[in-house]
Amino acid sequence: MPAAERGPLEVRSSLASRREARMFFGFHDGVLVALHAIIKKTQKTPAEDPAQARQRLKELQSWPRKTRT
């Protein structure tokens, strides 16, 4: 499946403060776009964060694509 058709990609990072950072990315028209980022304060990732990234990616994918010349 091409990257443009996948859901958001997630990058995880451990911070010095013993917390975790999460960044969600997606592709639109061949460009990598940051969709959402959080710093986790609890062990479980709130369901609304990945859902928000999915919604933003869906909105991006509804935008008209540029024609390449």
PDB file of N, CA, C and O in Angstrom:
ATOM      1  N   MET A   1       0.851  -1.176   0.000  1.00  0.00           N
ATOM      2  CA  MET A   1       0.000   0.000   0.000  1.00  0.00           C
ATOM      3  C   MET A   1       0.897   1.240   0.000  1.00  0.00           C
ATOM      4  O   MET A   1       1.783   1.363   0.840  1.00  0.00           O
ATOM      5  N   PRO A   2       0.664   2.198  -0.924  1.00  0.00           N
ATOM      6  CA  PRO A   2       1.472   3.414  -0.950  1.00  0.00           C
ATOM      7  C   PRO A   2       1.315   4.207   0.348  1.00  0.00           C
ATOM      8  O   PRO A   2       0.255   4.191   0.979  1.00  0.00           O
ATOM      9  N   ALA A   3       2.371   4.908   0.739  1.00  0.00           N
ATOM     10  CA  ALA A   3       2.353   5.675   1.990  1.00  0.00           C
ATOM     11  C   ALA A   3       1.212   6.680   2.033  1.00  0.00           C
ATOM     12  O   ALA A   3       0.649   6.941   3.092  1.00  0.00           O
ATOM     13  N   ALA A   4       0.860   7.237   0.879  1.00  0.00           N
ATOM     14  CA  ALA A   4      -0.213   8.235   0.838  1.00  0.00           C
ATOM     15  C   ALA A   4      -1.563   7.639   1.208  1.00  0.00           C
ATOM     16  O   ALA A   4      -2.464   8.364   1.610  1.00  0.00           O
ATOM     17  N   GLU A   5      -1.720   6.333   1.088  1.00  0.00           N
ATOM     18  CA  GLU A   5      -2.997   5.693   1.389  1.00  0.00           C
ATOM     19  C   GLU A   5      -3.050   5.106   2.793  1.00  0.00           C
ATOM     20  O   GLU A   5      -4.091   4.647   3.228  1.00  0.00           O
ATOM     21  N   ARG A   6      -1.934   5.080   3.481  1.00  0.00           N
ATOM     22  CA  ARG A   6      -1.899   4.567   4.848  1.00  0.00           C
ATOM     23  C   ARG A   6      -2.440   5.602   5.818  1.00  0.00           C
ATOM     24  O   ARG A   6      -2.540   6.771   5.507  1.00  0.00           O
ATOM     25  N   GLY A   7      -2.712   5.140   7.016  1.00  0.00           N
ATOM     26  CA  GLY A   7      -3.108   6.063   8.070  1.00  0.00           C
ATOM     27  C   GLY A   7      -1.902   6.833   8.562  1.00  0.00           C
ATOM     28  O   GLY A   7      -0.804   6.702   8.017  1.00  0.00           O
ATOM     29  N   PRO A   8      -2.083   7.643   9.584  1.00  0.00           N
ATOM     30  CA  PRO A   8      -0.966   8.429  10.103  1.00  0.00           C
ATOM     31  C   PRO A   8       0.173   7.532  10.595  1.00  0.00           C
ATOM     32  O   PRO A   8      -0.051   6.441  11.110  1.00  0.00           O
ATOM     33  N   LEU A   9       1.382   8.031  10.423  1.00  0.00           N
ATOM     34  CA  LEU A   9       2.569   7.360  10.923  1.00  0.00           C
ATOM     35  C   LEU A   9       2.900   7.976  12.278  1.00  0.00           C
ATOM     36  O   LEU A   9       2.721   9.182  12.473  1.00  0.00           O
ATOM     37  N   GLU A  10       3.377   7.162  13.208  1.00  0.00           N
ATOM     38  CA  GLU A  10       3.652   7.648  14.564  1.00  0.00           C
ATOM     39  C   GLU A  10       5.138   7.499  14.872  1.00  0.00           C
ATOM     40  O   GLU A  10       5.742   6.466  14.604  1.00  0.00           O
ATOM     41  N   VAL A  11       5.716   8.555  15.449  1.00  0.00           N
ATOM     42  CA  VAL A  11       7.101   8.528  15.912  1.00  0.00           C
ATOM     43  C   VAL A  11       7.051   8.687  17.420  1.00  0.00           C
ATOM     44  O   VAL A  11       6.390   9.589  17.937  1.00  0.00           O
ATOM     45  N   ARG A  12       7.766   7.809  18.119  1.00  0.00           N
ATOM     46  CA  ARG A  12       7.793   7.836  19.584  1.00  0.00           C
ATOM     47  C   ARG A  12       9.186   8.195  20.063  1.00  0.00           C
ATOM     48  O   ARG A  12      10.172   7.759  19.489  1.00  0.00           O
ATOM     49  N   SER A  13       9.246   8.979  21.140  1.00  0.00           N
ATOM     50  CA  SER A  13      10.534   9.382  21.681  1.00  0.00           C
ATOM     51  C   SER A  13      10.454   9.446  23.203  1.00  0.00           C
ATOM     52  O   SER A  13       9.481   9.974  23.753  1.00  0.00           O
ATOM     53  N   SER A  14      11.474   8.922  23.867  1.00  0.00           N
ATOM     54  CA  SER A  14      11.560   9.023  25.326  1.00  0.00           C
ATOM     55  C   SER A  14      12.267  10.325  25.684  1.00  0.00           C
ATOM     56  O   SER A  14      13.314  10.645  25.127  1.00  0.00           O
ATOM     57  N   LEU A  15      11.688  11.055  26.609  1.00  0.00           N
ATOM     58  CA  LEU A  15      12.254  12.331  27.038  1.00  0.00           C
ATOM     59  C   LEU A  15      13.015  12.163  28.344  1.00  0.00           C
ATOM     60  O   LEU A  15      12.777  11.219  29.097  1.00  0.00           O
ATOM     61  N   ALA A  16      13.898  13.084  28.623  1.00  0.00           N
ATOM     62  CA  ALA A  16      14.707  13.020  29.847  1.00  0.00           C
ATOM     63  C   ALA A  16      13.837  13.106  31.101  1.00  0.00           C
ATOM     64  O   ALA A  16      14.218  12.623  32.158  1.00  0.00           O
ATOM     65  N   SER A  17      12.675  13.706  30.997  1.00  0.00           N
ATOM     66  CA  SER A  17      11.775  13.872  32.137  1.00  0.00           C
ATOM     67  C   SER A  17      10.975  12.606  32.447  1.00  0.00           C
ATOM     68  O   SER A  17      10.022  12.656  33.212  1.00  0.00           O
ATOM     69  N   ARG A  18      11.364  11.480  31.830  1.00  0.00           N
ATOM     70  CA  ARG A  18      10.676  10.193  31.992  1.00  0.00           C
ATOM     71  C   ARG A  18       9.279  10.198  31.394  1.00  0.00           C
ATOM     72  O   ARG A  18       8.417   9.426  31.791  1.00  0.00           O
ATOM     73  N   ARG A  19       9.068  11.082  30.470  1.00  0.00           N
ATOM     74  CA  ARG A  19       7.805  11.125  29.735  1.00  0.00           C
ATOM     75  C   ARG A  19       8.070  10.702  28.299  1.00  0.00           C
ATOM     76  O   ARG A  19       9.204  10.591  27.868  1.00  0.00           O
ATOM     77  N   GLU A  20       6.998  10.475  27.587  1.00  0.00           N
ATOM     78  CA  GLU A  20       7.096  10.050  26.195  1.00  0.00           C
ATOM     79  C   GLU A  20       6.467  11.116  25.301  1.00  0.00           C
ATOM     80  O   GLU A  20       5.451  11.701  25.654  1.00  0.00           O
ATOM     81  N   ALA A  21       7.089  11.347  24.166  1.00  0.00           N
ATOM     82  CA  ALA A  21       6.528  12.251  23.169  1.00  0.00           C
ATOM     83  C   ALA A  21       6.038  11.411  22.000  1.00  0.00           C
ATOM     84  O   ALA A  21       6.641  10.395  21.657  1.00  0.00           O
ATOM     85  N   ARG A  22       4.942  11.837  21.396  1.00  0.00           N
ATOM     86  CA  ARG A  22       4.391  11.169  20.219  1.00  0.00           C
ATOM     87  C   ARG A  22       4.136  12.229  19.166  1.00  0.00           C
ATOM     88  O   ARG A  22       3.572  13.288  19.448  1.00  0.00           O
ATOM     89  N   MET A  23       4.555  11.937  17.934  1.00  0.00           N
ATOM     90  CA  MET A  23       4.270  12.814  16.803  1.00  0.00           C
ATOM     91  C   MET A  23       3.625  11.967  15.722  1.00  0.00           C
ATOM     92  O   MET A  23       4.078  10.858  15.448  1.00  0.00           O
ATOM     93  N   PHE A  24       2.576  12.499  15.124  1.00  0.00           N
ATOM     94  CA  PHE A  24       1.854  11.809  14.066  1.00  0.00           C
ATOM     95  C   PHE A  24       2.072  12.559  12.756  1.00  0.00           C
ATOM     96  O   PHE A  24       1.953  13.782  12.707  1.00  0.00           O
ATOM     97  N   PHE A  25       2.409  11.815  11.712  1.00  0.00           N
ATOM     98  CA  PHE A  25       2.701  12.369  10.398  1.00  0.00           C
ATOM     99  C   PHE A  25       1.853  11.673   9.340  1.00  0.00           C
ATOM    100  O   PHE A  25       1.412  10.552   9.533  1.00  0.00           O
ATOM    101  N   GLY A  26       1.702  12.336   8.214  1.00  0.00           N
ATOM    102  CA  GLY A  26       1.044  11.739   7.066  1.00  0.00           C
ATOM    103  C   GLY A  26       1.605  12.367   5.804  1.00  0.00           C
ATOM    104  O   GLY A  26       2.351  13.345   5.856  1.00  0.00           O
ATOM    105  N   PHE A  27       1.264  11.791   4.666  1.00  0.00           N
ATOM    106  CA  PHE A  27       1.715  12.312   3.379  1.00  0.00           C
ATOM    107  C   PHE A  27       0.546  12.935   2.643  1.00  0.00           C
ATOM    108  O   PHE A  27      -0.562  12.410   2.637  1.00  0.00           O
ATOM    109  N   HIS A  28       0.803  14.079   2.024  1.00  0.00           N
ATOM    110  CA  HIS A  28      -0.172  14.696   1.124  1.00  0.00           C
ATOM    111  C   HIS A  28       0.584  15.235  -0.074  1.00  0.00           C
ATOM    112  O   HIS A  28       1.513  16.037   0.076  1.00  0.00           O
ATOM    113  N   ASP A  29       0.203  14.782  -1.239  1.00  0.00           N
ATOM    114  CA  ASP A  29       0.801  15.233  -2.490  1.00  0.00           C
ATOM    115  C   ASP A  29       2.322  15.067  -2.465  1.00  0.00           C
ATOM    116  O   ASP A  29       3.065  15.931  -2.933  1.00  0.00           O
ATOM    117  N   GLY A  30       2.783  13.965  -1.877  1.00  0.00           N
ATOM    118  CA  GLY A  30       4.215  13.665  -1.839  1.00  0.00           C
ATOM    119  C   GLY A  30       4.989  14.414  -0.777  1.00  0.00           C
ATOM    120  O   GLY A  30       6.222  14.362  -0.739  1.00  0.00           O
ATOM    121  N   VAL A  31       4.299  15.127   0.103  1.00  0.00           N
ATOM    122  CA  VAL A  31       4.953  15.917   1.148  1.00  0.00           C
ATOM    123  C   VAL A  31       4.604  15.327   2.511  1.00  0.00           C
ATOM    124  O   VAL A  31       3.436  15.041   2.797  1.00  0.00           O
ATOM    125  N   LEU A  32       5.612  15.166   3.359  1.00  0.00           N
ATOM    126  CA  LEU A  32       5.396  14.697   4.726  1.00  0.00           C
ATOM    127  C   LEU A  32       4.873  15.862   5.560  1.00  0.00           C
ATOM    128  O   LEU A  32       5.475  16.932   5.589  1.00  0.00           O
ATOM    129  N   VAL A  33       3.737  15.652   6.244  1.00  0.00           N
ATOM    130  CA  VAL A  33       3.080  16.710   6.997  1.00  0.00           C
ATOM    131  C   VAL A  33       2.905  16.269   8.445  1.00  0.00           C
ATOM    132  O   VAL A  33       2.429  15.158   8.707  1.00  0.00           O
ATOM    133  N   ALA A  34       3.288  17.139   9.402  1.00  0.00           N
ATOM    134  CA  ALA A  34       3.040  16.870  10.819  1.00  0.00           C
ATOM    135  C   ALA A  34       1.560  17.112  11.087  1.00  0.00           C
ATOM    136  O   ALA A  34       1.019  18.170  10.752  1.00  0.00           O
ATOM    137  N   LEU A  35       0.891  16.118  11.683  1.00  0.00           N
ATOM    138  CA  LEU A  35      -0.549  16.189  11.919  1.00  0.00           C
ATOM    139  C   LEU A  35      -0.902  16.526  13.362  1.00  0.00           C
ATOM    140  O   LEU A  35      -1.855  17.245  13.631  1.00  0.00           O
ATOM    141  N   HIS A  36      -0.122  15.986  14.300  1.00  0.00           N
ATOM    142  CA  HIS A  36      -0.459  16.155  15.719  1.00  0.00           C
ATOM    143  C   HIS A  36       0.753  15.722  16.548  1.00  0.00           C
ATOM    144  O   HIS A  36       1.516  14.861  16.127  1.00  0.00           O
ATOM    145  N   ALA A  37       0.920  16.326  17.711  1.00  0.00           N
ATOM    146  CA  ALA A  37       2.011  15.944  18.614  1.00  0.00           C
ATOM    147  C   ALA A  37       1.528  16.062  20.056  1.00  0.00           C
ATOM    148  O   ALA A  37       0.725  16.938  20.377  1.00  0.00           O
ATOM    149  N   ILE A  38       2.014  15.156  20.908  1.00  0.00           N
ATOM    150  CA  ILE A  38       1.647  15.180  22.326  1.00  0.00           C
ATOM    151  C   ILE A  38       2.850  14.796  23.166  1.00  0.00           C
ATOM    152  O   ILE A  38       3.786  14.150  22.686  1.00  0.00           O
ATOM    153  N   ILE A  39       2.818  15.190  24.414  1.00  0.00           N
ATOM    154  CA  ILE A  39       3.735  14.671  25.420  1.00  0.00           C
ATOM    155  C   ILE A  39       2.861  13.912  26.394  1.00  0.00           C
ATOM    156  O   ILE A  39       1.956  14.488  27.013  1.00  0.00           O
ATOM    157  N   LYS A  40       3.112  12.615  26.482  1.00  0.00           N
ATOM    158  CA  LYS A  40       2.280  11.758  27.326  1.00  0.00           C
ATOM    159  C   LYS A  40       2.618  11.972  28.786  1.00  0.00           C
ATOM    160  O   LYS A  40       3.776  12.013  29.165  1.00  0.00           O
ATOM    161  N   LYS A  41       1.584  12.092  29.598  1.00  0.00           N
ATOM    162  CA  LYS A  41       1.757  12.255  31.034  1.00  0.00           C
ATOM    163  C   LYS A  41       1.316  11.002  31.781  1.00  0.00           C
ATOM    164  O   LYS A  41       1.573  10.859  32.963  1.00  0.00           O
ATOM    165  N   THR A  42       0.644  10.113  31.055  1.00  0.00           N
ATOM    166  CA  THR A  42       0.227   8.835  31.619  1.00  0.00           C
ATOM    167  C   THR A  42       0.720   7.730  30.693  1.00  0.00           C
ATOM    168  O   THR A  42       1.180   8.001  29.582  1.00  0.00           O
ATOM    169  N   GLN A  43       0.618   6.492  31.125  1.00  0.00           N
ATOM    170  CA  GLN A  43       1.125   5.382  30.331  1.00  0.00           C
ATOM    171  C   GLN A  43       0.300   5.149  29.068  1.00  0.00           C
ATOM    172  O   GLN A  43       0.822   4.804  28.025  1.00  0.00           O
ATOM    173  N   LYS A  44      -1.001   5.373  29.150  1.00  0.00           N
ATOM    174  CA  LYS A  44      -1.885   5.105  28.017  1.00  0.00           C
ATOM    175  C   LYS A  44      -2.056   6.364  27.160  1.00  0.00           C
ATOM    176  O   LYS A  44      -2.243   7.455  27.679  1.00  0.00           O
ATOM    177  N   THR A  45      -1.980   6.183  25.835  1.00  0.00           N
ATOM    178  CA  THR A  45      -2.222   7.291  24.911  1.00  0.00           C
ATOM    179  C   THR A  45      -3.725   7.514  24.809  1.00  0.00           C
ATOM    180  O   THR A  45      -4.468   6.581  24.493  1.00  0.00           O
ATOM    181  N   PRO A  46      -4.198   8.732  25.083  1.00  0.00           N
ATOM    182  CA  PRO A  46      -5.631   8.993  24.965  1.00  0.00           C
ATOM    183  C   PRO A  46      -6.125   8.714  23.542  1.00  0.00           C
ATOM    184  O   PRO A  46      -5.469   9.080  22.570  1.00  0.00           O
ATOM    185  N   ALA A  47      -7.266   8.080  23.409  1.00  0.00           N
ATOM    186  CA  ALA A  47      -7.804   7.679  22.105  1.00  0.00           C
ATOM    187  C   ALA A  47      -8.050   8.869  21.192  1.00  0.00           C
ATOM    188  O   ALA A  47      -7.984   8.747  19.970  1.00  0.00           O
ATOM    189  N   GLU A  48      -8.318  10.039  21.774  1.00  0.00           N
ATOM    190  CA  GLU A  48      -8.622  11.197  20.927  1.00  0.00           C
ATOM    191  C   GLU A  48      -7.396  11.724  20.178  1.00  0.00           C
ATOM    192  O   GLU A  48      -7.539  12.385  19.147  1.00  0.00           O
ATOM    193  N   ASP A  49      -6.188  11.427  20.638  1.00  0.00           N
ATOM    194  CA  ASP A  49      -4.998  11.923  19.947  1.00  0.00           C
ATOM    195  C   ASP A  49      -4.757  11.227  18.605  1.00  0.00           C
ATOM    196  O   ASP A  49      -4.633  11.916  17.588  1.00  0.00           O
ATOM    197  N   PRO A  50      -4.700   9.894  18.537  1.00  0.00           N
ATOM    198  CA  PRO A  50      -4.589   9.258  17.219  1.00  0.00           C
ATOM    199  C   PRO A  50      -5.813   9.550  16.339  1.00  0.00           C
ATOM    200  O   PRO A  50      -5.683   9.725  15.128  1.00  0.00           O
ATOM    201  N   ALA A  51      -6.985   9.678  16.950  1.00  0.00           N
ATOM    202  CA  ALA A  51      -8.195   9.979  16.184  1.00  0.00           C
ATOM    203  C   ALA A  51      -8.102  11.366  15.560  1.00  0.00           C
ATOM    204  O   ALA A  51      -8.513  11.569  14.413  1.00  0.00           O
ATOM    205  N   GLN A  52      -7.537  12.311  16.285  1.00  0.00           N
ATOM    206  CA  GLN A  52      -7.387  13.655  15.748  1.00  0.00           C
ATOM    207  C   GLN A  52      -6.400  13.651  14.573  1.00  0.00           C
ATOM    208  O   GLN A  52      -6.631  14.307  13.568  1.00  0.00           O
ATOM    209  N   ALA A  53      -5.329  12.888  14.692  1.00  0.00           N
ATOM    210  CA  ALA A  53      -4.364  12.777  13.593  1.00  0.00           C
ATOM    211  C   ALA A  53      -5.026  12.146  12.366  1.00  0.00           C
ATOM    212  O   ALA A  53      -4.826  12.613  11.242  1.00  0.00           O
ATOM    213  N   ARG A  54      -5.822  11.094  12.563  1.00  0.00           N
ATOM    214  CA  ARG A  54      -6.528  10.465  11.441  1.00  0.00           C
ATOM    215  C   ARG A  54      -7.486  11.443  10.768  1.00  0.00           C
ATOM    216  O   ARG A  54      -7.580  11.508   9.544  1.00  0.00           O
ATOM    217  N   GLN A  55      -8.209  12.236  11.572  1.00  0.00           N
ATOM    218  CA  GLN A  55      -9.145  13.206  11.026  1.00  0.00           C
ATOM    219  C   GLN A  55      -8.411  14.272  10.218  1.00  0.00           C
ATOM    220  O   GLN A  55      -8.840  14.641   9.133  1.00  0.00           O
ATOM    221  N   ARG A  56      -7.295  14.761  10.723  1.00  0.00           N
ATOM    222  CA  ARG A  56      -6.526  15.776  10.003  1.00  0.00           C
ATOM    223  C   ARG A  56      -5.968  15.216   8.695  1.00  0.00           C
ATOM    224  O   ARG A  56      -5.954  15.906   7.679  1.00  0.00           O
ATOM    225  N   LEU A  57      -5.521  13.962   8.717  1.00  0.00           N
ATOM    226  CA  LEU A  57      -5.020  13.339   7.493  1.00  0.00           C
ATOM    227  C   LEU A  57      -6.152  13.191   6.475  1.00  0.00           C
ATOM    228  O   LEU A  57      -5.972  13.467   5.285  1.00  0.00           O
ATOM    229  N   LYS A  58      -7.315  12.796   6.947  1.00  0.00           N
ATOM    230  CA  LYS A  58      -8.479  12.654   6.058  1.00  0.00           C
ATOM    231  C   LYS A  58      -8.824  13.999   5.419  1.00  0.00           C
ATOM    232  O   LYS A  58      -9.114  14.076   4.222  1.00  0.00           O
ATOM    233  N   GLU A  59      -8.773  15.072   6.206  1.00  0.00           N
ATOM    234  CA  GLU A  59      -9.044  16.402   5.675  1.00  0.00           C
ATOM    235  C   GLU A  59      -8.006  16.789   4.624  1.00  0.00           C
ATOM    236  O   GLU A  59      -8.338  17.319   3.575  1.00  0.00           O
ATOM    237  N   LEU A  60      -6.744  16.519   4.919  1.00  0.00           N
ATOM    238  CA  LEU A  60      -5.680  16.818   3.958  1.00  0.00           C
ATOM    239  C   LEU A  60      -5.889  16.071   2.650  1.00  0.00           C
ATOM    240  O   LEU A  60      -5.717  16.633   1.573  1.00  0.00           O
ATOM    241  N   GLN A  61      -6.235  14.809   2.747  1.00  0.00           N
ATOM    242  CA  GLN A  61      -6.392  13.989   1.551  1.00  0.00           C
ATOM    243  C   GLN A  61      -7.602  14.412   0.723  1.00  0.00           C
ATOM    244  O   GLN A  61      -7.684  14.075  -0.450  1.00  0.00           O
ATOM    245  N   SER A  62      -8.509  15.179   1.296  1.00  0.00           N
ATOM    246  CA  SER A  62      -9.649  15.679   0.534  1.00  0.00           C
ATOM    247  C   SER A  62      -9.286  16.946  -0.247  1.00  0.00           C
ATOM    248  O   SER A  62     -10.045  17.376  -1.108  1.00  0.00           O
ATOM    249  N   TRP A  63      -8.133  17.551   0.053  1.00  0.00           N
ATOM    250  CA  TRP A  63      -7.694  18.744  -0.672  1.00  0.00           C
ATOM    251  C   TRP A  63      -7.333  18.351  -2.093  1.00  0.00           C
ATOM    252  O   TRP A  63      -6.850  17.253  -2.346  1.00  0.00           O
ATOM    253  N   PRO A  64      -7.524  19.258  -3.037  1.00  0.00           N
ATOM    254  CA  PRO A  64      -7.134  18.952  -4.423  1.00  0.00           C
ATOM    255  C   PRO A  64      -5.624  18.778  -4.531  1.00  0.00           C
ATOM    256  O   PRO A  64      -4.859  19.464  -3.855  1.00  0.00           O
ATOM    257  N   ARG A  65      -5.227  17.847  -5.354  1.00  0.00           N
ATOM    258  CA  ARG A  65      -3.796  17.609  -5.576  1.00  0.00           C
ATOM    259  C   ARG A  65      -3.278  18.570  -6.619  1.00  0.00           C
ATOM    260  O   ARG A  65      -3.975  18.926  -7.557  1.00  0.00           O
ATOM    261  N   LYS A  66      -2.017  18.978  -6.435  1.00  0.00           N
ATOM    262  CA  LYS A  66      -1.374  19.835  -7.436  1.00  0.00           C
ATOM    263  C   LYS A  66      -0.990  18.984  -8.626  1.00  0.00           C
ATOM    264  O   LYS A  66      -0.622  17.826  -8.479  1.00  0.00           O
ATOM    265  N   THR A  67      -1.049  19.563  -9.798  1.00  0.00           N
ATOM    266  CA  THR A  67      -0.571  18.847 -10.991  1.00  0.00           C
ATOM    267  C   THR A  67       0.912  19.148 -11.142  1.00  0.00           C
ATOM    268  O   THR A  67       1.342  20.292 -11.024  1.00  0.00           O
ATOM    269  N   ARG A  68       1.680  18.123 -11.325  1.00  0.00           N
ATOM    270  CA  ARG A  68       3.126  18.286 -11.469  1.00  0.00           C
ATOM    271  C   ARG A  68       3.445  18.634 -12.910  1.00  0.00           C
ATOM    272  O   ARG A  68       2.927  18.041 -13.829  1.00  0.00           O
ATOM    273  N   THR A  69       4.314  19.618 -13.077  1.00  0.00           N
ATOM    274  CA  THR A  69       4.707  20.024 -14.430  1.00  0.00           C
ATOM    275  C   THR A  69       6.138  19.697 -14.722  1.00  0.00           C
ATOM    276  O   THR A  69       6.917  19.425 -13.890  1.00  0.00           O
TER     277      THR A  69
END
